[in-house]
Every structure is written in C-alpha cells, then in structure tokens.
Short mmCIF file of N, CA, C and O in Angstrom, two decimals:
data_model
loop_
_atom_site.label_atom_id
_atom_site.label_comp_id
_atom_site.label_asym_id
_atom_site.label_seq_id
_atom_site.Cartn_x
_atom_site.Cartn_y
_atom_site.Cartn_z
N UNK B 5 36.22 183.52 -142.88
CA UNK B 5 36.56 184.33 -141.74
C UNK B 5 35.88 183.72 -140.51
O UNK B 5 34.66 183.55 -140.41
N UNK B 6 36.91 183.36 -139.47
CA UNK B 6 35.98 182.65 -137.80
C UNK B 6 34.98 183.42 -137.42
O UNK B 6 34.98 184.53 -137.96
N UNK B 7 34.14 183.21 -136.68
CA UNK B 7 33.37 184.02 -135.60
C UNK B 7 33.91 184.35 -134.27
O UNK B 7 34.13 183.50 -133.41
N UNK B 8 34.10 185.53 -134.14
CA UNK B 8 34.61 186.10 -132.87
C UNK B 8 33.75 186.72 -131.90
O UNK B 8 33.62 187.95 -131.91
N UNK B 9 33.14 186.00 -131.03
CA UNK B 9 32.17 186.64 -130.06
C UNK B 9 32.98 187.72 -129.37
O UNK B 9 34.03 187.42 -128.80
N UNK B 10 32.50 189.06 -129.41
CA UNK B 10 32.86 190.27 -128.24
C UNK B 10 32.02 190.36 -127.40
O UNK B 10 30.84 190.31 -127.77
N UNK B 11 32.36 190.51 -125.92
CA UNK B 11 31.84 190.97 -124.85
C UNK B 11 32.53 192.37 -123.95
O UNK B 11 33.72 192.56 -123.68
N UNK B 12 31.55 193.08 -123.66
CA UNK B 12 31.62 194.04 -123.18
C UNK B 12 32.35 193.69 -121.65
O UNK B 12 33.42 194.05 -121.16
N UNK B 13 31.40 192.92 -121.21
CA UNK B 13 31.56 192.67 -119.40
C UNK B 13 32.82 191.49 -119.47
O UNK B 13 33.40 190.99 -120.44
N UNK B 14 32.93 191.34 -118.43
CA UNK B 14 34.36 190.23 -118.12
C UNK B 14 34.38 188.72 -118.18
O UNK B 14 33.61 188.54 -119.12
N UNK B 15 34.70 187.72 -117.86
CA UNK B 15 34.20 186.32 -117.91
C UNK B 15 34.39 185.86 -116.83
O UNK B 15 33.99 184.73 -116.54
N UNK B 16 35.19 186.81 -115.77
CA UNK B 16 35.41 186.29 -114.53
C UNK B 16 33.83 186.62 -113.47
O UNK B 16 33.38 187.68 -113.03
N UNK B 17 33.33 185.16 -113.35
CA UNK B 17 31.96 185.11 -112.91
C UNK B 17 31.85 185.91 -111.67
O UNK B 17 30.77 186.47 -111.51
N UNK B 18 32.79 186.07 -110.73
CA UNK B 18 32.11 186.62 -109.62
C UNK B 18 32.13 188.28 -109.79
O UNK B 18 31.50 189.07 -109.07
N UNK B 19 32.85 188.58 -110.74
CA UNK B 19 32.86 190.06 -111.29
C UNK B 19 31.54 190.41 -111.54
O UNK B 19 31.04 191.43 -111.08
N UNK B 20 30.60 189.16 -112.67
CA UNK B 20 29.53 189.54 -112.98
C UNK B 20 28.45 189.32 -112.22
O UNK B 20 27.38 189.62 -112.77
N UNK B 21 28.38 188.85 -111.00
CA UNK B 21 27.73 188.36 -109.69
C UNK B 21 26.96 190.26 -109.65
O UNK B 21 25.78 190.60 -109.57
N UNK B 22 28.37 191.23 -109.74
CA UNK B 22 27.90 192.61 -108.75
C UNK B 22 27.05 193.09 -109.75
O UNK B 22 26.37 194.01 -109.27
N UNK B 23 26.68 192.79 -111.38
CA UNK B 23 25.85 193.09 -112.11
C UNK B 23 24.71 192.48 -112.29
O UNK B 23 23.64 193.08 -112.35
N UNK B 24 24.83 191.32 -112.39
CA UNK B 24 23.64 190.37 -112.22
C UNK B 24 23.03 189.83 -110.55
O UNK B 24 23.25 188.66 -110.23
N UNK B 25 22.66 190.29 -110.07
CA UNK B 25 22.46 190.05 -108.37
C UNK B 25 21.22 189.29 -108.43
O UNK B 25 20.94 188.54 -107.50
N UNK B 26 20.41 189.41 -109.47
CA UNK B 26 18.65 189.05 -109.58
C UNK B 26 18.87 187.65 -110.20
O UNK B 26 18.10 186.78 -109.79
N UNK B 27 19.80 187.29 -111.14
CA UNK B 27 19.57 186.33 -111.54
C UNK B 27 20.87 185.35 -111.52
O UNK B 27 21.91 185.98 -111.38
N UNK B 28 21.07 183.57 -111.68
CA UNK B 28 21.49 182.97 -111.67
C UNK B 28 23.02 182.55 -112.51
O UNK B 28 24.06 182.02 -112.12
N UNK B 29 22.53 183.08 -113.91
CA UNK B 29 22.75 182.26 -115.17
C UNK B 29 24.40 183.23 -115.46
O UNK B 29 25.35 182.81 -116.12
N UNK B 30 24.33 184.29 -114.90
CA UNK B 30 25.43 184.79 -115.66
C UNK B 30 26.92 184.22 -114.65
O UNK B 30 28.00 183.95 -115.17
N UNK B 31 26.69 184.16 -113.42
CA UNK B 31 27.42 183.66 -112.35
C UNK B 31 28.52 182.63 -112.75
O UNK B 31 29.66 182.54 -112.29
N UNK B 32 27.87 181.81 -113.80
CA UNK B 32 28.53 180.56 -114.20
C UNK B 32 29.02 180.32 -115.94
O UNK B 32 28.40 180.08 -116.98
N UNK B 33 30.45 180.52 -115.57
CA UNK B 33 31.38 180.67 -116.83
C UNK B 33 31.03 179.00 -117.83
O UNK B 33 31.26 177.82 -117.55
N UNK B 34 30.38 179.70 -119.08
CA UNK B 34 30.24 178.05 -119.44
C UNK B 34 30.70 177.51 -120.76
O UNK B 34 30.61 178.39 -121.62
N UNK B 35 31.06 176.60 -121.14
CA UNK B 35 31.71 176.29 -122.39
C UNK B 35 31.10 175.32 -123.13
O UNK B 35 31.26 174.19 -122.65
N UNK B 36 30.48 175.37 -124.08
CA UNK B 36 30.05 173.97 -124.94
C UNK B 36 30.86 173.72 -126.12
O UNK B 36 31.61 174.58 -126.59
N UNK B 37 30.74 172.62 -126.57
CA UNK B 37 31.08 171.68 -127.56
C UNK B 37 31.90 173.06 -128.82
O UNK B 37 33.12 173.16 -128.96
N UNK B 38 30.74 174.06 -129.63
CA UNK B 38 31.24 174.49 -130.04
C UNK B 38 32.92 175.59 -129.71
O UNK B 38 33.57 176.00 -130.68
N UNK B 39 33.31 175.87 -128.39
CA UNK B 39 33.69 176.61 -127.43
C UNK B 39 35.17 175.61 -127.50
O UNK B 39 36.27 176.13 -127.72
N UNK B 40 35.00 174.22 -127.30
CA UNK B 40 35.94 173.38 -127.62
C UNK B 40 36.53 173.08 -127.98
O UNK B 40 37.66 172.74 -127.63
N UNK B 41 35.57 173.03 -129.60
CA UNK B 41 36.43 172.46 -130.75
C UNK B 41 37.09 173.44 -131.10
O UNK B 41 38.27 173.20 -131.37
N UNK B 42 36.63 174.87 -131.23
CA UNK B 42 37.00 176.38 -131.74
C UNK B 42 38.66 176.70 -130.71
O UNK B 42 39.46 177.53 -131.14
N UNK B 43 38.92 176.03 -129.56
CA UNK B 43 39.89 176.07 -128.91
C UNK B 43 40.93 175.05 -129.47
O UNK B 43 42.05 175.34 -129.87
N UNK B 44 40.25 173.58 -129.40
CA UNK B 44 41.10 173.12 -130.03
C UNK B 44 41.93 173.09 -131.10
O UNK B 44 42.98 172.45 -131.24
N UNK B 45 41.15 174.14 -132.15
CA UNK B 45 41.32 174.23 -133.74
C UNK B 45 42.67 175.39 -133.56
O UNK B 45 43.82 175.18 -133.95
N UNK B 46 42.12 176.79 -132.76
CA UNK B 46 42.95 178.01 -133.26
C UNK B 46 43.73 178.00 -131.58
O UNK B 46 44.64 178.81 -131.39
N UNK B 47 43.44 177.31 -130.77
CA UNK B 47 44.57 177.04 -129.52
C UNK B 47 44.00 177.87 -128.81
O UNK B 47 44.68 177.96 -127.79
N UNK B 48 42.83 178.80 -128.74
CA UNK B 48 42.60 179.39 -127.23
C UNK B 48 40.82 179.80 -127.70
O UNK B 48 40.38 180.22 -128.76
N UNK B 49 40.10 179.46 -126.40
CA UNK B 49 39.14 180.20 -126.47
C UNK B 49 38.47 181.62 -127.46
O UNK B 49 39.11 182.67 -127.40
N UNK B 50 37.31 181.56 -128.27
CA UNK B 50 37.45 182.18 -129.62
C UNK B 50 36.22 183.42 -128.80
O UNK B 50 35.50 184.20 -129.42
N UNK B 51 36.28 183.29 -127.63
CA UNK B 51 35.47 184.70 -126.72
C UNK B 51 36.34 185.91 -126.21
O UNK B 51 37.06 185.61 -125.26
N UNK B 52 36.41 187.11 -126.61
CA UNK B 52 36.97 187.83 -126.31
C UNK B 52 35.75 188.96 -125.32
O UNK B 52 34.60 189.24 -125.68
N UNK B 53 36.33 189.36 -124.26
CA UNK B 53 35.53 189.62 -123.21
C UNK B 53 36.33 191.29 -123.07
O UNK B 53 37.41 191.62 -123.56
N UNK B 54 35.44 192.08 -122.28
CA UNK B 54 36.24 193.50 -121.83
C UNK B 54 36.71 194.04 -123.00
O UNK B 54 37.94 194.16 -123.09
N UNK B 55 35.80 194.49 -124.20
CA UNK B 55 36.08 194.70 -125.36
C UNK B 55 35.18 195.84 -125.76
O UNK B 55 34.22 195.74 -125.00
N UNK B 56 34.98 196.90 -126.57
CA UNK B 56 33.99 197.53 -127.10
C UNK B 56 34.27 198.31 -128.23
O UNK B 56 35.28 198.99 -128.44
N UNK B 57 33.23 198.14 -128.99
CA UNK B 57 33.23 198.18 -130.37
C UNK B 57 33.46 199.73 -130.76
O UNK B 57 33.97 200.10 -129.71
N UNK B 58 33.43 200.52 -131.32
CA UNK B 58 34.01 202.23 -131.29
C UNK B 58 33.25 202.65 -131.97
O UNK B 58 32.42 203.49 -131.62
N UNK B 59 33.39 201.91 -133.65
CA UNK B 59 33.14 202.28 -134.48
C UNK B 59 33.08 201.17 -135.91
O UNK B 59 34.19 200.69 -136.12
N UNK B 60 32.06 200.74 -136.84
CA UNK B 60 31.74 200.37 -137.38
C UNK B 60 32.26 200.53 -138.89
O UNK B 60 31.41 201.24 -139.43
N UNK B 61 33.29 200.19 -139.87
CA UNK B 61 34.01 200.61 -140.62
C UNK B 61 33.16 199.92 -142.11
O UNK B 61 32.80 198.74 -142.18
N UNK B 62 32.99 200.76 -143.00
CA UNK B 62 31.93 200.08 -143.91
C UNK B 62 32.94 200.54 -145.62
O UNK B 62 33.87 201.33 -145.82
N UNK B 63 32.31 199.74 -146.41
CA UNK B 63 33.01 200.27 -147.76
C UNK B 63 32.41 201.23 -148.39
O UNK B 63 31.45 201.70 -147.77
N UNK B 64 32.77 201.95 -150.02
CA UNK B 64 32.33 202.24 -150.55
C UNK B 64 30.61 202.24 -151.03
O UNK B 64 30.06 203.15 -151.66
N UNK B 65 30.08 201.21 -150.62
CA UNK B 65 28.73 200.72 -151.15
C UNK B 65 28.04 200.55 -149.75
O UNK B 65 26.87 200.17 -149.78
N UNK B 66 28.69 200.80 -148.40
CA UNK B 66 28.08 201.04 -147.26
C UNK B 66 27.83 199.72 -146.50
O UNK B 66 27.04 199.67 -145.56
N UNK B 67 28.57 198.61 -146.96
CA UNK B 67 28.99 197.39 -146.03
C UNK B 67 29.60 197.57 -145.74
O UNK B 67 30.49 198.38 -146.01
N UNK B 68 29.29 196.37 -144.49
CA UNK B 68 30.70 196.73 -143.10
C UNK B 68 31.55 195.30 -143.75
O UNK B 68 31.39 194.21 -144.31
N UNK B 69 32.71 196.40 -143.14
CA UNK B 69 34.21 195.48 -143.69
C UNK B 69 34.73 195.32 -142.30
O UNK B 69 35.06 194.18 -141.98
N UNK B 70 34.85 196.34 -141.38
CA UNK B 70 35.54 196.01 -139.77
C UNK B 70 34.54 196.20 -138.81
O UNK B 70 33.32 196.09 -138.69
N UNK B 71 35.42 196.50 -138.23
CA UNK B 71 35.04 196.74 -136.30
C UNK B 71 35.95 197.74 -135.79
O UNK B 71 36.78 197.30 -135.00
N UNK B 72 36.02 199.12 -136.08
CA UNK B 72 37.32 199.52 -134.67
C UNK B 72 36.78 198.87 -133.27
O UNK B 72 35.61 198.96 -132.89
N UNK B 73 37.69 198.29 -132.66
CA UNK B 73 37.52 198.24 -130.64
C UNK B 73 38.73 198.35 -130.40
O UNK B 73 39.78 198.46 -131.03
N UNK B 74 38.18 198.27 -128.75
CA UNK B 74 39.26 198.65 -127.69
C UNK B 74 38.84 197.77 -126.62
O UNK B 74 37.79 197.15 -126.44
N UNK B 75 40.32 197.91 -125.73
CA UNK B 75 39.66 197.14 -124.40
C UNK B 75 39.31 197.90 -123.38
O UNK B 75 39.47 199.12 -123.47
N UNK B 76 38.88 197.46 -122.49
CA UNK B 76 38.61 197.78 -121.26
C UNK B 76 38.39 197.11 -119.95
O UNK B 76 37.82 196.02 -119.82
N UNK B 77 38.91 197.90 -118.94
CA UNK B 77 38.95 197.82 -117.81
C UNK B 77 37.79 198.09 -116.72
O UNK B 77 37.34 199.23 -116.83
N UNK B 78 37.18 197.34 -115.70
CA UNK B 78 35.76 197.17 -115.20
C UNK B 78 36.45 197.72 -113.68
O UNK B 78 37.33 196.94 -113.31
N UNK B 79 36.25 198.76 -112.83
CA UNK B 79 36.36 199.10 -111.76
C UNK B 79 35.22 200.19 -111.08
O UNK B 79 34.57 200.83 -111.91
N UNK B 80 34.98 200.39 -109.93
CA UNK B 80 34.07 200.54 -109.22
C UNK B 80 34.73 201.72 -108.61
O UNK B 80 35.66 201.74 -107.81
N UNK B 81 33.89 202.95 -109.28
CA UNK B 81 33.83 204.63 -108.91
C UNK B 81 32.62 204.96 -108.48
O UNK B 81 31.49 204.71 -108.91
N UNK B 82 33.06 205.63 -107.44
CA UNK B 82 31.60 206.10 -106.05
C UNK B 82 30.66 204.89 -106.03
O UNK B 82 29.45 205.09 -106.19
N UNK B 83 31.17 203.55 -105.82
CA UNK B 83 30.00 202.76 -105.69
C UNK B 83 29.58 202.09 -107.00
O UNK B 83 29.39 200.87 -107.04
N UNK B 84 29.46 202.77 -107.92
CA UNK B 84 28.92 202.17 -109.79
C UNK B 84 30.14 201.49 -110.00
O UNK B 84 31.26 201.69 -109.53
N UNK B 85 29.65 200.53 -110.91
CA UNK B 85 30.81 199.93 -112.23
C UNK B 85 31.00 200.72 -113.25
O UNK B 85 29.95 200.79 -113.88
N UNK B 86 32.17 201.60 -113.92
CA UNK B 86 32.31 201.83 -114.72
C UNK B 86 33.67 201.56 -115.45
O UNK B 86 34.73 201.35 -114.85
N UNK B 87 33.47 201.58 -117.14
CA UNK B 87 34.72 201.08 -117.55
C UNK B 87 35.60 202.47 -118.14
O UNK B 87 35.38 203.66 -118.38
N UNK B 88 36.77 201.44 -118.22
CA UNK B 88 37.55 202.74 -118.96
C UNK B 88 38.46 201.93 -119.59
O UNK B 88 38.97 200.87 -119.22
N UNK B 89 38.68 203.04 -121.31
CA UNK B 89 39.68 202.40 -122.50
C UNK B 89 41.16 202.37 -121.33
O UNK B 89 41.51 202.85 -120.26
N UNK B 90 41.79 201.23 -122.67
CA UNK B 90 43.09 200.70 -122.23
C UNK B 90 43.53 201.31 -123.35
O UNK B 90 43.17 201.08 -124.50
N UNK B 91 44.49 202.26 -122.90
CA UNK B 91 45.33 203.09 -123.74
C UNK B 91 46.41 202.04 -124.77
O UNK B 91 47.33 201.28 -124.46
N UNK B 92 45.91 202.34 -125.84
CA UNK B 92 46.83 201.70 -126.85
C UNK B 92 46.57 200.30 -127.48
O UNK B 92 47.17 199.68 -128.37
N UNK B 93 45.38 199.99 -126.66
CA UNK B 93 44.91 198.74 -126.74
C UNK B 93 43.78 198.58 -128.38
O UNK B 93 43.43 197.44 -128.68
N UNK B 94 43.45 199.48 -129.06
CA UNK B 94 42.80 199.99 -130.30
C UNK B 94 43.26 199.07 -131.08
O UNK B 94 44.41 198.63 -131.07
N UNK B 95 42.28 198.71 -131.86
CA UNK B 95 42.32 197.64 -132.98
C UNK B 95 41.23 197.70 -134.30
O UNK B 95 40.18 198.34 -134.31
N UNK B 96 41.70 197.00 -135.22
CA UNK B 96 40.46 196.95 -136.40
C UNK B 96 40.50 195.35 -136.53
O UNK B 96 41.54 194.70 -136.39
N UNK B 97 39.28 194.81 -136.81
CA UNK B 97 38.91 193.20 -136.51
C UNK B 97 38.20 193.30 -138.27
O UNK B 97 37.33 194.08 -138.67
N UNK B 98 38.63 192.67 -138.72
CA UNK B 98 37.71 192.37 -140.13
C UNK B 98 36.37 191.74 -139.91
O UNK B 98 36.29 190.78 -139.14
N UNK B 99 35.47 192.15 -140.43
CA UNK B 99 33.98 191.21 -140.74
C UNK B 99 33.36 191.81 -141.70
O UNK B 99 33.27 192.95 -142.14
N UNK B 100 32.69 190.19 -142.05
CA UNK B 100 31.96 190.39 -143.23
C UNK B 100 30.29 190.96 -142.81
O UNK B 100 29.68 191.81 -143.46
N UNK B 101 29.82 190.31 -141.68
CA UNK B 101 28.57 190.20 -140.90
C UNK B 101 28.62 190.75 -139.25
O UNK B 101 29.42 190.22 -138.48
N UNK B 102 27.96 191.56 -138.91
CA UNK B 102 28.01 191.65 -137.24
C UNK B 102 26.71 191.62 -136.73
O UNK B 102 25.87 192.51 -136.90
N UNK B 103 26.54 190.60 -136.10
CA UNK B 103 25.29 190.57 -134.86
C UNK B 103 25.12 190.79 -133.76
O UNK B 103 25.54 190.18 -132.78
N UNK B 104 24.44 191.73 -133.83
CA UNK B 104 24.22 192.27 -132.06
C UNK B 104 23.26 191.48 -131.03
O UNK B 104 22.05 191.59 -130.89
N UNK B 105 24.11 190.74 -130.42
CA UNK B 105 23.15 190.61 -129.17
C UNK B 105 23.27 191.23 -127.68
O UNK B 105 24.23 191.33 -126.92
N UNK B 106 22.36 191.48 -127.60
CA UNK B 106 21.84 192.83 -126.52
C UNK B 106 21.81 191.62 -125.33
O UNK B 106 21.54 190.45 -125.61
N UNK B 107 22.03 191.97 -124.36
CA UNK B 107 22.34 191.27 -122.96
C UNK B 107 21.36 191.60 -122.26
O UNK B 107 20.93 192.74 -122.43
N UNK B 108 20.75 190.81 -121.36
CA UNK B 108 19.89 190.67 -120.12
C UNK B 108 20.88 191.49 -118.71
O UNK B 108 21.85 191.04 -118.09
N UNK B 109 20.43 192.31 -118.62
CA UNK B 109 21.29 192.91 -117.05
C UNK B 109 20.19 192.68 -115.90
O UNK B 109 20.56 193.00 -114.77
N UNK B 110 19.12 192.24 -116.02
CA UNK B 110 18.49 192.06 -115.17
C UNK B 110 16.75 192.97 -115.41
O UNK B 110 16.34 193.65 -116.34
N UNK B 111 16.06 192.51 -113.98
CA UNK B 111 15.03 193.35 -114.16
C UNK B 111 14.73 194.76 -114.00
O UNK B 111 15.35 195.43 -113.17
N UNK B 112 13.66 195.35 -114.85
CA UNK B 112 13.85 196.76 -114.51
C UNK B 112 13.01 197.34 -113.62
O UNK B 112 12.11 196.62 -113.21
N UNK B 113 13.07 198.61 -113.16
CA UNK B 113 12.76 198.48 -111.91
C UNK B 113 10.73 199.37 -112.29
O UNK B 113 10.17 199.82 -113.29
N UNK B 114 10.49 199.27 -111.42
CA UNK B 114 8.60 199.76 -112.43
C UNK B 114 8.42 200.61 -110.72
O UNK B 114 8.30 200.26 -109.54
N UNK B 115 8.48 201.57 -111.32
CA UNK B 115 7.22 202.31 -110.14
C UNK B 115 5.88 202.73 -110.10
O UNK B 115 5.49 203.78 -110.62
N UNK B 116 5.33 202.14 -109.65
CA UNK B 116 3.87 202.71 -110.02
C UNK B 116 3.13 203.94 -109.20
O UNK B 116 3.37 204.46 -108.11
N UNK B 117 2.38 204.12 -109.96
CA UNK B 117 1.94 205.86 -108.86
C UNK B 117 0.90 204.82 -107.90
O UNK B 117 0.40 203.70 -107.96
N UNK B 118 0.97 205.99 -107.02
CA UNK B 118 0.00 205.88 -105.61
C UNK B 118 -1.33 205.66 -106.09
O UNK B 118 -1.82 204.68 -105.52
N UNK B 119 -1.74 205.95 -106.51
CA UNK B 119 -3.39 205.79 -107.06
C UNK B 119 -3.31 204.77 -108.19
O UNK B 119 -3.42 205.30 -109.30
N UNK B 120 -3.16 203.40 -108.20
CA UNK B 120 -3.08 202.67 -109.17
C UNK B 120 -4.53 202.04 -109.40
O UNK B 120 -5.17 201.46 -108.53
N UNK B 121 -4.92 202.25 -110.69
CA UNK B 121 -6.50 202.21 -110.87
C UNK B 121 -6.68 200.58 -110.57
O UNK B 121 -7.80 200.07 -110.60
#
C-alpha cells in the first residue's frame, strides 16, 4: 500500500504566508527526489492537501484499517481562517499504519505578569 501524505492547510504558498507570518519555511512549495519519482510512478503528486481526517476506522482486534476524510475549503470569516467540509467530498482511504505529524504554526505567544521575579 503507497504512502499518502494528508494535509490539512493548502499548498498554495501564499495562502500559507497568512498562517505562517513569523516564519520562512512554509512560504515555499517544495518537492524532493522522493516527491518525483512518486509522480513519476502513479502520474501526479502523492500529497494531498485541504483534507481532514473524521474518523479513524479500526478492525475487530482494534487496528486501524482506514481513514474516513473529507475535504476542505480555507476562507476568511470576521478576519480568522476557518475551514469548512466540501459537501459530498467524504471518503475512506485504506491504511495499514498512520503517522501523525503535528505542524509548526508558529510561535506562541507568552505573557508574563507585571512583577516578573
């Protein structure tokens, strides 16, 4: 079974510019070697972006067998980014293994009290 990277956020870099403002790295859409060959092999890019996972589908013995997701859409209400499902867009993705990697959105913000010892 391939590896199918999901992403939540979009791949169109200046989209992710209005999330990442602090730092550099996300700005720039990038492709390596593995990214390549994985295109060349199954004919398109093996990153699926604007995606989110629902629900976690496991067997009898409590391994995961799928993925429900959906897509989504990234637009800007009162000022925030928020997303919303694409009606009809629902799917089940087979896997044997899922790894979560948790994303850098930037720094957080620290307030410190007035009397800082």
């Amino acid at each position: 079974m391939p590896s199918i990277p999901l992403a939540l956020l979009c791949c169109d870099s200046f989209s992710l510019w209005h999330f990442y403002v602090c730092i550099q790295w996300p700005r720039i859409f990038r492709r390596d070697y593995g990214h390549q060959e994985a295109a060349s092999k199954f004919g398109k890019d093996p990153r699926t972006y604007q995606i989110l996972t629902k629900r976690f589908i496991g067997d009898e013995n409590g391994k995961v067998k799928a993925l429900e997701v959906v897509r989504v859409e990234w637009s800007k209400v009162d000022g925030r980014f928020q997303f919303k499902e694409i009606e009809g867009s629902q799917e089940i993705i087979e896997a044997d293994l899922v790894l979560l990697a948790m994303g850098f959105l930037g720094p957080e913000a620290v307030s410190f009290p007035s009397s800082f010892p």
